[in-house]
mmCIF file of C-alpha atoms in Angstrom:
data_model
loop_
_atom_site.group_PDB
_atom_site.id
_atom_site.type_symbol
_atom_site.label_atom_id
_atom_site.label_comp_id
_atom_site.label_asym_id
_atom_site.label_seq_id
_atom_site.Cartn_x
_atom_site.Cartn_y
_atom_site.Cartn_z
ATOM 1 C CA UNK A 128 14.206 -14.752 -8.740
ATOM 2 C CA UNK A 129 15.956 -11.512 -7.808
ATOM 3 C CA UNK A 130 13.342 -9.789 -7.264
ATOM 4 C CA UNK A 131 10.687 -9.676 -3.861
ATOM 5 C CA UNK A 132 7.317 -9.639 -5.061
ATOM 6 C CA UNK A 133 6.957 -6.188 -3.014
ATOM 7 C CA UNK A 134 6.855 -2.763 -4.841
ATOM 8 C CA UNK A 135 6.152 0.532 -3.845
ATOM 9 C CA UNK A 136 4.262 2.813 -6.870
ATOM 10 C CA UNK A 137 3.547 6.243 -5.590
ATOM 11 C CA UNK A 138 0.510 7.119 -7.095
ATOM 12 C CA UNK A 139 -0.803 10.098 -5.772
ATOM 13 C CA UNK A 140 -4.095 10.303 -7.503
ATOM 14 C CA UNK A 141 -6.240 7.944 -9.342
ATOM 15 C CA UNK A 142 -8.058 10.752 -10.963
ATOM 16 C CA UNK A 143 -6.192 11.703 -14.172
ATOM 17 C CA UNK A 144 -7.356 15.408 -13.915
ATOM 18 C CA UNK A 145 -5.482 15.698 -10.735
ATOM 19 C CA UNK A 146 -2.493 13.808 -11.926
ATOM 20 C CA UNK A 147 -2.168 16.338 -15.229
ATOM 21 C CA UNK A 148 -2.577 18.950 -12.205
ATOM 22 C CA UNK A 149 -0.074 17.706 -9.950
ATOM 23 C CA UNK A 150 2.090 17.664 -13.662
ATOM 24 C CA UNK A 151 2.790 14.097 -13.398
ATOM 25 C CA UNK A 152 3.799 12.441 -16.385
ATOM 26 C CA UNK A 153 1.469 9.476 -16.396
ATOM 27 C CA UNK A 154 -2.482 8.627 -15.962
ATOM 28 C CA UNK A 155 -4.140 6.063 -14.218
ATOM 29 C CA UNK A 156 -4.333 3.794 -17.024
ATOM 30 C CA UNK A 157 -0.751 3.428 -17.410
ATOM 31 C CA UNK A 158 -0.544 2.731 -13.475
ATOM 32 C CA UNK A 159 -3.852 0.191 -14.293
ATOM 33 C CA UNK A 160 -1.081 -1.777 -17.331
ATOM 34 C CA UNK A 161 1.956 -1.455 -14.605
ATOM 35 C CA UNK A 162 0.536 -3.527 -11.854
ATOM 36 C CA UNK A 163 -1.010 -5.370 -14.173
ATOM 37 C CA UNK A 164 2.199 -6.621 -15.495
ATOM 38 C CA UNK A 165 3.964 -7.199 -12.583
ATOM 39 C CA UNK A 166 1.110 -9.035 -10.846
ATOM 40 C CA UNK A 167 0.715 -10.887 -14.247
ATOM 41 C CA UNK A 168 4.864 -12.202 -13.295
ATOM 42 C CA UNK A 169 4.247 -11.967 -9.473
ATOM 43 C CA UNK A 170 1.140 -13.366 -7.902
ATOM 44 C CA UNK A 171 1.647 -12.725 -4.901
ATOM 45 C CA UNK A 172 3.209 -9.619 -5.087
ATOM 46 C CA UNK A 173 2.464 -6.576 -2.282
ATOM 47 C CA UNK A 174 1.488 -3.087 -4.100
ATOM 48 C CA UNK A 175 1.677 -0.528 -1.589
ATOM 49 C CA UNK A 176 1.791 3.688 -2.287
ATOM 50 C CA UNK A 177 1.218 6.856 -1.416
ATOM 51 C CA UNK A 178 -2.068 8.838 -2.419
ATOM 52 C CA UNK A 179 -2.665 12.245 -1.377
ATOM 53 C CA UNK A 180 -5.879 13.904 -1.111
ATOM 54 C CA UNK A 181 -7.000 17.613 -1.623
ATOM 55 C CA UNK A 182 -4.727 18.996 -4.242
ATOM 56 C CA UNK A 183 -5.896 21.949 -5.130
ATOM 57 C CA UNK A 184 -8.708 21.922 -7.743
ATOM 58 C CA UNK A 185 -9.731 18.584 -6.275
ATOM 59 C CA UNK A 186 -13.393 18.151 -6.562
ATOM 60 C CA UNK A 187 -15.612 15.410 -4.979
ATOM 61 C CA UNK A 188 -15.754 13.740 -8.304
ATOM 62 C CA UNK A 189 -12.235 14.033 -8.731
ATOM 63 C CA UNK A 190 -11.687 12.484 -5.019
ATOM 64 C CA UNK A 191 -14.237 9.637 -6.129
ATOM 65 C CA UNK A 192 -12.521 8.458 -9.008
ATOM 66 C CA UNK A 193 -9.253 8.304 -6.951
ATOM 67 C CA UNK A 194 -11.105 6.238 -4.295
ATOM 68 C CA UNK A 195 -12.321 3.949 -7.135
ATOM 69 C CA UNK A 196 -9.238 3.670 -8.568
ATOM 70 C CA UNK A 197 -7.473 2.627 -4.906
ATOM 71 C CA UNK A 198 -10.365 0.272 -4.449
ATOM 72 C CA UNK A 199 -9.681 -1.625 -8.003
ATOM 73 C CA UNK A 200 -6.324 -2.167 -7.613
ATOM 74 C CA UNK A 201 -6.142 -3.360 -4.222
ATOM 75 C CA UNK A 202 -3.510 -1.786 -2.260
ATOM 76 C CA UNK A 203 -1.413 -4.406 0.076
ATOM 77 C CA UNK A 204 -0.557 -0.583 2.131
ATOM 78 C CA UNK A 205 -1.098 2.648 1.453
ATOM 79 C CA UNK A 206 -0.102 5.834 3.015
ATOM 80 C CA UNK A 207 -2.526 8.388 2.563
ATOM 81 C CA UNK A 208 -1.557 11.956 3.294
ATOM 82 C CA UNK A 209 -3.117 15.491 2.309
ATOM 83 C CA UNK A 210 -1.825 17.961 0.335
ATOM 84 C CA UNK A 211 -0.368 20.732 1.875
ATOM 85 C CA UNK A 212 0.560 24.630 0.197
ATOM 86 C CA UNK A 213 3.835 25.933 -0.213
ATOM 87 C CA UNK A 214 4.998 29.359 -0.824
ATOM 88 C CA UNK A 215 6.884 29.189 -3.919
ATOM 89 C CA UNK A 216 5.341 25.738 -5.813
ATOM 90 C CA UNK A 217 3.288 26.148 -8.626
ATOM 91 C CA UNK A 218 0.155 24.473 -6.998
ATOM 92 C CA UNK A 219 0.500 27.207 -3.970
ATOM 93 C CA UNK A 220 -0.947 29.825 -6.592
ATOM 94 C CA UNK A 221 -3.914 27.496 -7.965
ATOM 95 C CA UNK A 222 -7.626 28.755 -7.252
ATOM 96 C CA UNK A 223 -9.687 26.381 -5.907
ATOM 97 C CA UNK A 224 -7.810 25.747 -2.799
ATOM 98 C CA UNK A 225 -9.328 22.708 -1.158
ATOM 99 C CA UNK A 226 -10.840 23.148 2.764
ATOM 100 C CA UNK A 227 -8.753 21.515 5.410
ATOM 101 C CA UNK A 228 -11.750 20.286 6.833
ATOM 102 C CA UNK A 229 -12.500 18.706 3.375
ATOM 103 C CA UNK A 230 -8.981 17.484 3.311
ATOM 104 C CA UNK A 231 -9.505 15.791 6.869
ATOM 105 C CA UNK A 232 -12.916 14.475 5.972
ATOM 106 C CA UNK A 233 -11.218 12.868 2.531
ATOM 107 C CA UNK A 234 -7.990 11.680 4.231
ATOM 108 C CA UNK A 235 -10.259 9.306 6.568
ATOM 109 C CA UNK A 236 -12.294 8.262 3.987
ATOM 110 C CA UNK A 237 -9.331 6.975 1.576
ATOM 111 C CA UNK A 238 -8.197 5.603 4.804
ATOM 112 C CA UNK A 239 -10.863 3.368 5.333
ATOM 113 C CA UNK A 240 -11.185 2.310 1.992
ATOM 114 C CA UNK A 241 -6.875 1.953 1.218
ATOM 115 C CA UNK A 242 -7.451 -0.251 5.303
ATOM 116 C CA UNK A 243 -9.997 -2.456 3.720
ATOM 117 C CA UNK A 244 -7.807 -3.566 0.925
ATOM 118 C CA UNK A 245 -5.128 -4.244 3.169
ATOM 119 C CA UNK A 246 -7.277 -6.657 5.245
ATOM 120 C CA UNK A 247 -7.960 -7.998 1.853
ATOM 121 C CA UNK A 248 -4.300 -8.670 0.771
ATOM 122 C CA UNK A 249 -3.808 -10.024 4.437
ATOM 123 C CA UNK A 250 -6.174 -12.697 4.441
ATOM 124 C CA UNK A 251 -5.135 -13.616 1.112
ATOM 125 C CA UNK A 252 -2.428 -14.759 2.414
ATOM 126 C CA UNK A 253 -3.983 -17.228 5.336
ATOM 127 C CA UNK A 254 -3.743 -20.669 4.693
ATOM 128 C CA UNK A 255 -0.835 -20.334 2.448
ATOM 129 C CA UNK A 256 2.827 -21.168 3.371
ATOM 130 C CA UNK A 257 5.904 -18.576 2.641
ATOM 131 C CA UNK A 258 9.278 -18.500 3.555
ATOM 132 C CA UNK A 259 9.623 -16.114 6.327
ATOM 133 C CA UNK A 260 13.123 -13.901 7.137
ATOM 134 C CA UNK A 261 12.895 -13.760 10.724
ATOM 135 C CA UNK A 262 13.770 -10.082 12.454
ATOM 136 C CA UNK A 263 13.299 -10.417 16.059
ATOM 137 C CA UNK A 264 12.876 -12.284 19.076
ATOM 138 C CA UNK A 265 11.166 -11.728 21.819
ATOM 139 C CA UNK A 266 9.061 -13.687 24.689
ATOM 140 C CA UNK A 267 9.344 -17.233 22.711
ATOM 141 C CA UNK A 268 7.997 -15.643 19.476
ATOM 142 C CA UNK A 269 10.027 -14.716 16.670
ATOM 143 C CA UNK A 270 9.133 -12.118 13.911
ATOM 144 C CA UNK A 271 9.892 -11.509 10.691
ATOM 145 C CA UNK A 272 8.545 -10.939 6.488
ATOM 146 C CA UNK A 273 7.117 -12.849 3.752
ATOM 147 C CA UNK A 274 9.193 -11.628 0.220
ATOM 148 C CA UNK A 275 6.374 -9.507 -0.328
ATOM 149 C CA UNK A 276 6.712 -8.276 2.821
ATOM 150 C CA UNK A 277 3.667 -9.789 4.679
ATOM 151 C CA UNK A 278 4.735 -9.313 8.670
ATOM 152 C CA UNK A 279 4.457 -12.716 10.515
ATOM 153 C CA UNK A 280 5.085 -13.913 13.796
ATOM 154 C CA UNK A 281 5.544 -17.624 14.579
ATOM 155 C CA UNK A 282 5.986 -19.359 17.906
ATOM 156 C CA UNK A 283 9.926 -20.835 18.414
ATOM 157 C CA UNK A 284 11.727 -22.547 20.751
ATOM 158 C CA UNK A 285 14.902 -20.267 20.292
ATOM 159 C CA UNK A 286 16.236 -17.343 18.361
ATOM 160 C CA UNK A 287 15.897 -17.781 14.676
ATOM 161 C CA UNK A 288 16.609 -14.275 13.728
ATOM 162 C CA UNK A 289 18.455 -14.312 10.391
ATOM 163 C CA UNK A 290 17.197 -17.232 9.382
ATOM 164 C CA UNK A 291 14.748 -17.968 6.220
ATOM 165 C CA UNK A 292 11.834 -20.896 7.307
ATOM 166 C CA UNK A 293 9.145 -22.001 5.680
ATOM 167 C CA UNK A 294 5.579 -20.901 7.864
ATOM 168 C CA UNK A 295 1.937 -21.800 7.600
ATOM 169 C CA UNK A 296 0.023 -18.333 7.842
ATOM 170 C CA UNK A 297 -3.137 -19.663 9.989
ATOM 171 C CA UNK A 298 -4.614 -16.688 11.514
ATOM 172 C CA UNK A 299 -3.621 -12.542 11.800
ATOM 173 C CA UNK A 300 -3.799 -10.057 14.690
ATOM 174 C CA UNK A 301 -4.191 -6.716 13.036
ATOM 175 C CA UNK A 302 -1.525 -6.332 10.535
ATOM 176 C CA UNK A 303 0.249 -9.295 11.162
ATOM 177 C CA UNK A 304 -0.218 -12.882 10.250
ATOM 178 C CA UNK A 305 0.620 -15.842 12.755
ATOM 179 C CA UNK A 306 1.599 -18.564 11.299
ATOM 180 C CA UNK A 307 3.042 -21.926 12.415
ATOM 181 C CA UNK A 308 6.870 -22.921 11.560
ATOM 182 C CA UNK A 309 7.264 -26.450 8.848
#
């Protein structure tokens, strides 16, 4: 009960050949046990990260099984960001440099597929009620986040900002839900 269902696992890959590349010391089916654990002690919890795409040596199969990999475990957010050289790193001097174009072409593909997870998570959570810390105020609608960090807005009478409520999540605009205050 200390804890808000929202964690942030950086990924960067879901291909384990381009993990062992980027010399990270894990594979995708230790991430696979990790959120399987904490989704096994937090239902509802938000898994959001960071993949990047195009590290050199990538190949399309290798940028498949990454894809894949985002798809199955359902990312509540995900930033998504191409690799870029640097004098001096280790990966600056690989061969098999990826494109730019490739890496553009990639970046808005694991963007569309990281987006329709998110719209999965999201409506997931219609229907349901959460308590809400309320942020803002502005125009007689105050807005704030679910635990695991779900943005809401909810119609009120008055500032509430600071406060905890319980809300209904009934519909969502983009990435936000509306709900209704109990």
């Amino acid at each position: 009960d200390k804890f808000c269902p929202q964690f942030h696992l950086s990924l960067q890959s879901g291909c384990d050949a381009t993990l062992k590349r980027m010399n990270r010391h894990y594979d995708a089916q230790f991430y696979r046990k990790l959120v399987k654990r904490i989704r096994k002690v937090f239902p509802d919890a938000s898994i959001t990260t960071d993949i990047m795409v195009g590290f050199a040596g990538e190949t399309d199969e290798d940028f498949e099984a990454s894809v894949q990999f985002a798809r199955e475990i359902g990312f509540a957010k995900a930033h998504i960001f191409a690799y870029s050289r640097r004098k001096g790193t280790k990966a600056d001097t690989y061969d098999n440099q990826v494109e730019n174009a490739v890496k553009a072409k990639r970046s808005q593909i694991m963007i569309a597929e990281c987006k329709k997870c998110e719209d999965a998570f999201i409506e997931s959570q219609l229907g349901r009620t959460f308590p809400v810390l309320f942020e803002q105020y502005e125009n007689g609608y105050c807005e704030g986040y679910t635990e695991n960090y779900t943005r809401v807005r909810a119609k009120a009478d008055k500032d509430i900002c600071g406060r905890i409520l319980n809300v209904k999540l009934l519909t969502r605009e983009g990435e936000c839900c509306i709900g209704e205050i109990i």
